Coordinates of N, CA, C and O and ligand atoms in Angstrom, one line a residue:
M95 N -53.4 -26.3 26.1 CA -52.9 -27.2 25.2 C -53.0 -28.7 26.1 O -52.5 -28.9 26.5
K96 N -53.3 -29.4 25.0 CA -53.4 -30.7 25.3 C -52.1 -31.6 25.6 O -51.9 -32.3 26.2
F97 N -51.5 -31.1 24.8 CA -50.3 -32.3 24.6 C -49.2 -31.2 24.9 O -48.6 -30.0 24.3
S98 N -48.5 -31.5 26.3 CA -47.7 -30.5 26.5 C -46.0 -30.9 26.1 O -45.9 -31.9 25.7
I99 N -45.5 -29.9 26.5 CA -44.0 -30.2 25.6 C -43.6 -31.6 26.2 O -42.8 -32.9 26.0
A100 N -43.6 -31.7 27.7 CA -43.1 -33.1 28.7 C -43.8 -34.6 27.9 O -43.1 -35.1 27.5
F101 N -45.0 -34.1 27.4 CA -45.7 -35.2 26.8 C -45.1 -35.8 25.4 O -44.7 -37.0 24.8
T102 N -45.0 -34.6 24.7 CA -44.3 -34.8 23.4 C -42.8 -35.4 23.5 O -42.9 -36.2 22.7
F103 N -42.5 -35.1 24.6 CA -40.8 -35.6 24.8 C -41.0 -36.9 24.9 O -40.2 -37.9 24.3
F104 N -41.9 -37.1 25.5 CA -42.1 -38.4 26.1 C -42.2 -39.5 25.1 O -41.8 -40.9 24.7
L105 N -43.4 -38.9 24.3 CA -43.6 -39.9 22.7 C -42.3 -39.8 21.8 O -42.2 -41.1 21.5
V106 N -41.5 -39.2 22.0 CA -40.4 -39.1 21.0 C -39.4 -40.2 21.6 O -38.6 -41.0 20.8
S107 N -39.4 -39.9 23.0 CA -38.3 -40.9 23.5 C -38.8 -42.2 23.4 O -37.8 -43.4 23.6
L108 N -40.1 -43.0 23.9 CA -40.6 -43.8 23.6 C -40.5 -44.5 22.4 O -39.9 -45.4 22.2
S109 N -40.7 -43.6 21.5 CA -40.7 -43.9 20.0 C -39.3 -44.5 19.7 O -39.2 -45.4 18.7
Q110 N -38.5 -44.0 20.3 CA -36.9 -44.1 19.8 C -36.6 -45.5 20.6 O -36.0 -46.5 20.4
L111 N -37.3 -45.9 21.7 CA -37.0 -46.8 22.7 C -37.7 -48.2 21.9 O -36.9 -49.3 21.8
V112 N -38.9 -48.0 21.4 CA -39.6 -49.4 21.1 C -40.5 -49.3 20.1 O -41.2 -49.7 19.1
Y113 N -39.7 -48.2 19.0 CA -40.3 -47.7 17.6 C -41.7 -47.2 18.5 O -42.2 -47.2 19.0
S114 N -42.4 -46.4 16.9 CA -43.4 -45.7 17.0 C -44.6 -47.1 17.0 O -45.1 -47.9 16.3
S115 N -45.7 -46.8 18.0 CA -46.4 -47.8 18.1 C -47.5 -47.2 18.9 O -47.7 -46.5 20.1
P116 N -49.1 -47.0 18.7 CA -50.2 -46.4 19.4 C -50.4 -46.7 20.5 O -50.3 -46.1 21.6
I117 N -50.0 -48.3 21.0 CA -50.5 -48.6 22.2 C -49.3 -48.4 23.0 O -50.0 -47.7 24.3
L118 N -48.3 -48.3 22.4 CA -47.0 -48.2 23.8 C -47.1 -46.3 24.0 O -46.9 -46.3 25.2
A119 N -47.5 -45.6 23.0 CA -47.5 -44.5 23.1 C -48.7 -43.9 24.1 O -48.7 -42.8 24.6
S120 N -49.9 -44.7 24.2 CA -50.8 -44.3 25.1 C -50.6 -44.3 26.6 O -51.6 -43.7 27.3
R121 N -49.5 -44.9 27.1 CA -49.0 -44.8 28.4 C -48.9 -43.7 28.7 O -48.3 -42.8 28.0
E122 N -49.3 -43.3 30.0 CA -48.8 -42.0 30.8 C -47.4 -42.1 30.8 O -46.3 -43.0 30.6
E123 N -46.6 -40.8 31.5 CA -45.1 -41.0 31.4 C -44.7 -41.5 32.9 O -44.5 -41.2 34.0
E124 N -44.7 -42.8 32.5 CA -44.0 -44.2 33.6 C -43.0 -44.5 33.1 O -42.7 -45.8 33.6
V125 N -42.3 -44.2 32.2 CA -41.1 -45.0 31.5 C -39.9 -44.9 32.4 O -38.9 -44.2 32.2
V126 N -40.3 -46.1 33.2 CA -38.5 -46.0 33.9 C -37.7 -47.6 33.6 O -36.6 -47.6 33.9
W127 N -38.4 -48.4 32.8 CA -37.9 -49.9 33.0 C -38.6 -50.2 31.6 O -39.8 -50.3 31.6
S128 N -37.8 -50.9 31.0 CA -38.0 -51.6 29.6 C -37.3 -53.1 29.8 O -36.4 -53.1 30.1
P129 N -38.3 -54.3 29.5 CA -38.0 -55.3 30.1 C -36.6 -56.1 28.8 O -36.6 -55.7 27.8
T130 N -35.8 -56.8 30.0 CA -35.0 -57.3 28.9 C -35.4 -58.8 28.2 O -35.5 -59.7 29.4
I131 N -35.9 -58.9 27.2 CA -36.4 -60.0 26.6 C -35.4 -61.1 26.4 O -34.0 -61.0 25.9
T132 N -35.7 -62.5 27.1 CA -34.4 -63.7 27.0 C -35.1 -64.6 26.4 O -34.0 -65.2 25.9
Y133 N -36.1 -64.5 25.8 CA -36.8 -65.7 25.0 C -38.2 -65.1 24.5 O -39.1 -64.6 25.1
P134 N -38.9 -64.9 22.9 CA -37.7 -65.6 22.2 C -37.0 -64.6 21.7 O -37.1 -63.5 21.8
L135 N -35.4 -65.2 21.1 CA -34.2 -64.4 21.0 C -33.5 -65.0 20.0 O -33.6 -66.4 20.1
G136 N -32.8 -64.5 19.1 CA -32.2 -65.3 18.2 C -33.1 -65.0 16.6 O -34.3 -65.0 16.6
D137 N -32.5 -65.7 15.7 CA -32.9 -65.7 14.1 C -34.0 -66.9 13.7 O -34.4 -66.6 13.1
D138 N -33.7 -68.1 14.6 CA -34.3 -69.2 13.8 C -35.2 -69.9 14.8 O -35.5 -71.1 14.4
I139 N -36.1 -68.9 15.3 CA -37.4 -69.7 16.2 C -38.2 -69.9 15.1 O -38.8 -68.6 14.3
V140 N -38.9 -71.0 15.1 CA -40.2 -71.0 14.1 C -41.4 -71.8 15.3 O -41.1 -72.9 15.8
W141 N -42.6 -70.9 15.2 CA -43.8 -71.4 16.2 C -44.7 -72.0 14.9 O -44.5 -71.5 13.9
Q142 N -45.8 -72.8 15.4 CA -46.8 -73.2 14.6 C -48.2 -72.8 15.6 O -48.2 -72.8 16.5
S143 N -48.8 -72.4 14.6 CA -50.2 -71.3 15.1 C -50.8 -72.9 15.3 O -50.8 -74.1 14.7
G144 N -51.6 -73.2 16.6 CA -51.9 -74.3 17.2 C -52.6 -74.1 18.4 O -52.3 -73.2 19.0
N145 N -52.4 -75.5 18.9 CA -52.4 -75.4 20.5 C -51.6 -75.9 21.0 O -51.2 -75.6 22.4
T146 N -50.0 -75.8 20.8 CA -48.7 -75.7 21.7 C -48.6 -74.7 22.5 O -49.0 -73.6 22.1
V147 N -48.2 -74.7 23.6 CA -47.9 -73.8 24.6 C -46.6 -73.3 24.5 O -45.6 -74.0 24.7
Y148 N -46.5 -72.1 24.5 CA -45.3 -71.2 24.0 C -44.9 -70.5 25.1 O -46.3 -70.2 26.1
N149 N -43.7 -69.9 25.6 CA -43.7 -69.0 26.2 C -42.8 -68.0 26.2 O -42.0 -68.0 25.0
M150 N -42.9 -67.0 26.7 CA -41.9 -65.7 26.8 C -41.1 -65.2 27.8 O -41.9 -65.6 29.0
T151 N -39.8 -64.9 28.1 CA -39.1 -65.0 29.4 C -38.5 -63.4 29.1 O -38.3 -62.8 28.2
W152 N -38.3 -62.8 30.4 CA -37.7 -61.7 30.5 C -36.9 -61.7 31.9 O -37.0 -62.5 32.7
E153 N -35.9 -61.0 31.8 CA -34.9 -60.2 33.1 C -35.7 -60.1 34.0 O -36.5 -59.0 33.9
T154 N -35.8 -60.4 35.5 CA -36.5 -59.8 36.6 C -35.7 -59.1 37.5 O -36.3 -58.3 38.4
D155 N -34.5 -59.5 37.7 CA -33.4 -58.6 38.4 C -33.3 -57.4 38.3 O -33.0 -56.6 39.3
N156 N -33.6 -57.1 37.3 CA -33.2 -55.4 36.7 C -35.0 -54.5 36.9 O -34.8 -53.5 36.7
I157 N -36.4 -55.5 37.3 CA -37.3 -54.7 37.4 C -37.3 -53.5 39.1 O -36.7 -54.0 39.9
P158 N -37.6 -52.2 38.3 CA -37.5 -51.5 39.6 C -38.5 -51.5 40.7 O -39.5 -52.4 40.6
E159 N -38.1 -51.2 42.0 CA -39.1 -51.6 43.2 C -40.7 -51.0 42.7 O -41.6 -51.8 42.7
D160 N -40.9 -49.8 41.9 CA -42.0 -49.2 42.0 C -42.8 -50.2 40.9 O -44.1 -50.1 40.6
A161 N -42.2 -50.9 40.1 CA -42.9 -51.8 39.1 C -43.0 -53.5 39.5 O -43.4 -54.2 38.5
R162 N -42.6 -53.5 40.7 CA -42.6 -55.1 41.1 C -43.8 -55.3 41.1 O -43.8 -56.9 41.2
N163 N -44.9 -54.7 41.5 CA -46.1 -55.2 41.7 C -47.1 -55.4 40.5 O -48.2 -55.6 40.5
N164 N -46.5 -54.5 39.5 CA -47.3 -54.5 38.1 C -47.7 -55.7 37.4 O -46.8 -56.7 37.6
T165 N -48.5 -55.8 36.6 CA -48.7 -57.4 35.6 C -48.5 -56.4 34.3 O -48.4 -55.3 33.9
G166 N -48.2 -57.8 33.5 CA -47.5 -57.4 32.1 C -48.7 -57.8 31.2 O -50.2 -58.4 31.2
I167 N -48.6 -57.4 29.8 CA -49.5 -57.8 28.7 C -48.4 -58.3 27.7 O -47.5 -57.6 27.6
I168 N -48.4 -59.5 26.8 CA -48.2 -59.8 25.8 C -48.7 -60.0 24.6 O -49.9 -60.1 24.4
M169 N -48.3 -58.6 23.7 CA -49.1 -58.6 22.2 C -48.1 -59.3 21.0 O -47.1 -59.1 21.0
L170 N -48.8 -59.8 20.1 CA -48.2 -60.1 18.9 C -48.3 -59.3 17.7 O -49.3 -58.4 17.8
G171 N -47.4 -59.3 17.1 CA -47.4 -57.9 16.2 C -46.3 -58.7 15.2 O -45.8 -59.8 15.1
Y172 N -46.5 -57.8 13.9 CA -45.4 -58.0 12.9 C -44.9 -57.1 12.2 O -45.3 -56.0 12.5
L173 N -43.5 -57.2 11.7 CA -42.6 -55.8 11.1 C -43.2 -55.8 9.5 O -43.1 -57.3 9.1
D174 N -42.7 -55.2 8.9 CA -43.1 -55.0 7.7 C -42.2 -54.1 6.7 O -42.2 -52.9 7.1
D175 N -41.4 -54.6 6.3 CA -40.3 -53.8 5.6 C -40.2 -53.2 4.9 O -39.5 -51.9 4.6
N176 N -41.6 -53.4 4.4 CA -42.1 -52.3 3.0 C -42.7 -51.4 3.9 O -43.2 -49.9 3.1
D177 N -43.0 -51.5 4.8 CA -43.9 -50.2 6.0 C -42.7 -48.9 6.4 O -42.3 -49.4 7.5
T178 N -42.8 -48.0 5.9 CA -41.7 -47.2 6.2 C -41.9 -46.5 7.4 O -41.2 -46.0 8.4
S179 N -43.1 -46.7 8.3 CA -43.6 -46.4 9.5 C -42.9 -47.0 10.8 O -43.0 -46.6 11.8
S180 N -42.4 -48.1 10.3 CA -41.9 -49.0 11.2 C -43.1 -49.3 12.6 O -42.8 -49.5 13.2
D181 N -44.2 -49.4 11.9 CA -45.5 -50.2 12.5 C -45.3 -51.5 13.1 O -44.8 -52.1 12.2
E182 N -45.4 -51.9 14.4 CA -45.3 -53.1 14.7 C -46.7 -54.0 14.8 O -46.6 -55.3 14.8
H183 N -47.6 -53.3 14.2 CA -48.9 -54.1 14.1 C -49.2 -55.0 14.9 O -49.7 -56.0 14.7
L184 N -49.2 -54.5 16.1 CA -49.6 -55.1 17.4 C -51.3 -55.3 17.5 O -52.1 -54.4 17.2
D185 N -51.5 -56.7 17.9 CA -52.7 -57.2 17.8 C -53.0 -56.7 19.3 O -53.4 -57.4 20.1
W186 N -53.4 -55.6 19.6 CA -53.7 -55.1 20.8 C -55.1 -55.5 21.3 O -55.6 -55.4 22.5
R187 N -56.2 -55.7 20.5 CA -57.8 -56.5 20.7 C -57.3 -57.6 21.2 O -58.5 -58.3 21.9
K188 N -56.5 -58.3 21.3 CA -56.2 -59.9 21.7 C -54.9 -60.2 22.1 O -54.0 -60.7 21.0
P189 N -54.6 -59.9 23.1 CA -53.2 -59.8 23.7 C -53.0 -61.3 23.9 O -54.3 -62.2 24.2
L190 N -51.6 -62.0 23.7 CA -51.3 -63.3 23.9 C -51.8 -63.8 25.4 O -51.8 -64.8 25.5
A191 N -51.3 -62.7 26.2 CA -51.3 -63.4 27.5 C -51.5 -61.7 28.4 O -51.0 -60.9 28.0
C192 N -51.9 -61.4 29.4 CA -51.9 -60.5 30.4 C -52.7 -60.9 31.8 O -52.8 -61.9 31.8
G193 N -52.2 -60.0 32.4 CA -52.3 -59.9 34.1 C -51.4 -60.9 34.9 O -51.7 -61.2 36.1
F194 N -50.4 -61.2 34.2 CA -49.5 -62.2 35.1 C -48.5 -61.2 35.6 O -48.1 -60.2 34.9
P195 N -48.0 -61.6 37.0 CA -46.8 -60.4 37.4 C -45.5 -60.6 36.5 O -45.3 -61.5 36.1
L196 N -45.3 -59.2 36.5 CA -43.9 -59.1 35.6 C -43.1 -59.8 36.5 O -41.7 -60.3 35.9
T197 N -42.7 -60.1 37.9 CA -41.6 -60.7 38.2 C -41.6 -62.2 38.0 O -40.9 -62.9 38.6
N198 N -42.5 -62.6 37.6 CA -42.6 -64.0 37.3 C -41.5 -64.1 36.2 O -41.3 -65.4 36.5
G199 N -41.2 -63.6 35.4 CA -39.9 -63.6 34.3 C -40.6 -64.6 33.2 O -39.8 -65.1 32.4
I200 N -41.8 -64.9 33.3 CA -42.3 -65.9 31.9 C -43.8 -65.7 32.2 O -44.6 -65.8 33.1
A201 N -44.4 -65.8 30.8 CA -45.7 -65.6 30.5 C -45.8 -67.1 29.6 O -45.1 -67.3 28.9
Y202 N -46.7 -67.8 29.6 CA -47.6 -68.9 28.5 C -48.6 -68.5 27.8 O -49.8 -67.7 28.3
F203 N -48.7 -69.0 26.9 CA -49.5 -68.4 25.9 C -49.8 -69.7 24.6 O -48.7 -70.4 24.5
T204 N -50.9 -69.8 23.8 CA -50.9 -70.3 22.5 C -51.3 -69.6 21.2 O -51.7 -68.7 21.5
L205 N -50.8 -70.0 20.2 CA -51.2 -69.2 19.1 C -52.4 -69.8 18.4 O -52.4 -70.5 17.7
D206 N -53.6 -69.6 19.1 CA -54.9 -70.3 19.1 C -55.2 -70.2 17.5 O -55.2 -69.1 16.9
P207 N -55.4 -71.2 17.0 CA -56.0 -71.2 15.5 C -56.9 -70.0 15.0 O -57.2 -69.5 13.9
S208 N -57.6 -69.6 16.2 CA -58.8 -68.3 15.5 C -58.3 -67.3 15.1 O -59.2 -66.3 14.7
R209 N -56.8 -67.1 15.6 CA -56.3 -65.7 15.3 C -56.0 -66.0 13.9 O -55.7 -64.8 13.2
N210 N -56.1 -67.0 13.0 CA -56.1 -66.8 11.6 C -54.6 -66.5 11.0 O -54.7 -65.4 10.2
L211 N -53.3 -66.9 11.6 CA -52.4 -66.2 11.3 C -51.9 -66.5 10.1 O -52.2 -67.6 9.8
T212 N -51.4 -65.5 9.2 CA -50.7 -65.7 7.8 C -49.3 -66.0 8.2 O -48.8 -65.7 9.3
T213 N -48.8 -66.9 7.6 CA -47.3 -67.0 7.9 C -46.6 -66.1 7.4 O -46.4 -65.7 6.3
R214 N -45.3 -65.9 8.6 CA -44.6 -64.5 8.4 C -43.3 -64.9 9.0 O -43.1 -65.7 10.2
D215 N -42.2 -64.4 8.6 CA -41.2 -64.3 9.2 C -40.4 -63.4 9.9 O -39.3 -63.2 10.4
S216 N -41.5 -62.3 10.1 CA -41.1 -60.8 10.9 C -42.1 -60.8 12.1 O -42.5 -59.7 12.3
Y217 N -42.8 -62.1 12.8 CA -43.7 -61.5 14.0 C -42.8 -61.1 14.9 O -41.7 -61.4 15.0
V218 N -43.2 -60.5 15.6 CA -42.4 -59.8 17.3 C -43.6 -60.1 18.3 O -44.9 -60.0 18.1
L219 N -43.1 -60.3 19.5 CA -43.8 -60.2 20.4 C -43.6 -58.9 21.3 O -42.3 -58.5 21.6
C220 N -44.7 -58.3 21.9 CA -44.2 -56.9 22.6 C -44.8 -57.4 24.0 O -45.8 -57.7 24.4
L221 N -43.8 -57.1 24.7 CA -44.0 -57.4 26.4 C -44.1 -55.5 27.1 O -43.0 -54.9 26.9
L222 N -45.4 -55.5 27.5 CA -45.6 -54.1 28.2 C -45.7 -54.2 29.7 O -46.4 -55.2 29.8
G223 N -44.7 -53.8 30.5 CA -45.1 -53.7 32.0 C -45.1 -52.2 32.3 O -46.2 -51.9 32.5
D224 N -44.0 -51.8 32.5 CA -43.8 -50.4 32.6 C -43.6 -49.9 31.6 O -44.4 -48.9 31.3
S225 N -42.7 -49.8 30.9 CA -42.6 -49.5 29.4 C -42.6 -50.8 28.6 O -42.7 -52.0 29.3
G226 N -42.3 -50.7 27.1 CA -42.4 -52.0 26.5 C -41.3 -52.3 25.6 O -40.6 -51.4 25.9
N227 N -41.3 -53.7 25.4 CA -39.7 -53.8 24.7 C -40.5 -54.8 23.6 O -41.6 -55.8 23.9
I228 N -39.9 -55.0 22.4 CA -40.2 -56.0 21.5 C -39.2 -57.3 21.4 O -38.0 -56.9 21.6
S229 N -39.6 -58.0 21.0 CA -38.7 -59.4 20.9 C -38.0 -59.5 19.3 O -38.3 -58.5 18.9
N230 N -37.0 -60.1 19.3 CA -36.6 -60.7 17.7 C -37.6 -60.9 17.0 O -38.7 -61.3 17.6
R231 N -37.3 -60.7 15.8 CA -38.3 -61.6 14.9 C -38.3 -63.0 15.1 O -37.4 -63.5 15.3
L232 N -39.5 -63.6 15.0 CA -39.5 -65.0 15.0 C -40.6 -65.4 13.9 O -41.5 -64.6 13.2
T233 N -40.9 -66.6 13.2 CA -41.3 -67.3 12.3 C -42.5 -67.9 12.7 O -42.5 -68.6 14.0
I234 N -44.0 -67.5 12.3 CA -44.7 -68.1 13.0 C -45.6 -69.0 11.5 O -45.7 -68.4 10.3
Q235 N -45.8 -69.9 11.5 CA -46.1 -71.1 10.5 C -47.9 -70.8 10.8 O -48.4 -71.3 11.6
A236 N -48.6 -70.8 9.7 CA -50.4 -70.6 9.5 C -50.5 -71.9 10.1 O -49.8 -73.3 9.6
A237 N -51.6 -71.9 10.6 CA -52.5 -73.6 10.6 C -52.5 -74.4 9.4 O -52.9 -73.6 8.3
Q238 N -52.5 -75.5 9.4 CA -52.8 -76.3 8.4 C -54.2 -76.5 8.0 O -54.9 -76.5 8.8
A239 N -54.4 -75.9 6.5 CA -55.7 -75.9 6.1 C -56.5 -77.8 6.5 O -55.7 -78.5 6.3
Ligands
NAG964 C1 -35.4 -54.9 24.9 O1 -35.0 -56.8 24.8 C2 -33.8 -57.0 23.7 C3 -33.6 -58.4 23.6 O2 -34.8 -58.9 23.0 C4 -32.9 -56.5 24.8 O3 -31.2 -56.4 24.2 C5 -32.7 -54.9 25.0 O4 -31.6 -54.5 25.8 C6 -34.1 -54.6 25.3 N1 -34.0 -53.3 25.5 C7 -34.0 -52.2 26.6 C8 -34.3 -51.0 26.2 O5 -33.9 -52.9 27.5
NAG965 C1 -40.1 -72.0 26.9 O1 -40.1 -72.1 25.5 C2 -38.8 -72.9 25.4 C3 -39.0 -73.2 23.7 O2 -40.0 -74.0 23.4 C4 -38.8 -74.3 25.8 O3 -37.6 -74.8 25.8 C5 -38.9 -73.9 27.4 O4 -38.6 -75.2 28.4 C6 -39.7 -73.2 28.1 N1 -39.7 -72.8 29.5 C7 -40.5 -73.1 30.5 C8 -40.2 -72.9 31.6 O5 -41.4 -73.9 29.7
NAG966 C1 -46.2 -53.9 46.3 O1 -47.3 -54.6 47.3 C2 -47.0 -54.9 48.6 C3 -47.8 -56.3 48.9 O2 -48.9 -55.8 49.0 C4 -46.9 -53.5 49.1 O3 -46.3 -53.9 50.5 C5 -46.1 -52.6 48.4 O4 -46.3 -51.1 49.1 C6 -46.5 -52.4 47.1 N1 -45.6 -52.0 46.3 C7 -45.7 -50.8 45.7 C8 -44.7 -50.1 44.7 O5 -47.2 -50.6 45.1
NAG967 C1 -42.2 -55.6 0.0 O1 -41.8 -55.4 -1.4 C2 -41.3 -56.3 -2.4 C3 -40.9 -55.5 -3.6 O2 -42.1 -54.6 -3.9 C4 -42.4 -57.3 -2.5 O3 -41.2 -58.6 -3.3 C5 -42.2 -58.2 -0.7 O4 -43.1 -59.4 -1.4 C6 -42.8 -57.4 -0.2 N1 -43.1 -57.7 1.2 C7 -43.9 -57.8 1.9 C8 -43.9 -58.4 3.5 O5 -45.0 -57.3 1.7
NAG968 C1 -58.3 -65.7 7.1 O1 -57.1 -65.3 6.4 C2 -57.1 -65.3 5.0 C3 -56.0 -64.8 4.6 O2 -55.9 -63.8 5.0 C4 -58.6 -64.8 4.6 O3 -58.7 -65.0 3.4 C5 -60.0 -65.5 5.1 O4 -61.2 -65.1 4.9 C6 -59.1 -65.4 6.9 N1 -60.4 -66.1 7.4 C7 -61.3 -65.9 8.6 C8 -62.3 -67.1 9.1 O5 -61.0 -64.8 9.2

């Protein structure tokens, strides 16, 4: 049997943690720490597609010893309230940022116009380090034509 009970349990517990997401579920059984995202946080954040440098921040004092050397990945996704699977639609082919030390507590990125983002008020950022967590929803406005 390829899928052990432990692995299945891992998938279930991880999906409770960060909703169901193929990329998150593909990680092995290392779920010990989920980052506490400190920005973007709240309901009224509006970003613009373009060359503005944005950032994401998270708490670093709760990173366990085992994960303190890890690097992180930030992916952009969006929620669709009509999609009952609660898929985060993460763009795992094109992370916003990767390779930064988790202990930095911050990573910088742009919303490059080549991403051709549609205006939505339900974008989320997913920070993957040891385990993952997703931000509150934020609005991203499409690049002006
Ligand atoms: C995920 O981040 C949010 C802040 O966006 C925080 O409230 C929550 O506790 C974090 N989840 C976990 C499992 O740490
Ligand atoms: C992160 O972005 C926020 C919002 O644009 C900004 O207020 C803050 O100064 C930035 N933090 C750093 C360290 O650049
Ligand atoms: C983290 O890196 C330091 C310095 O390279 C090393 O001494 C330490 O053993 C590493 N910790 C882990 C958990 O890998
Ligand atoms: C969700 O469904 C409603 C009703 O069919 C529709 O008005 C709305 O535009 C849909 N939202 C999205 C994000 O597709
Ligand atoms: C950008 O997205 C729009 C709407 O989703 C689509 O019609 C268009 O073909 C896309 N352009 C590129 C270059 O991908």
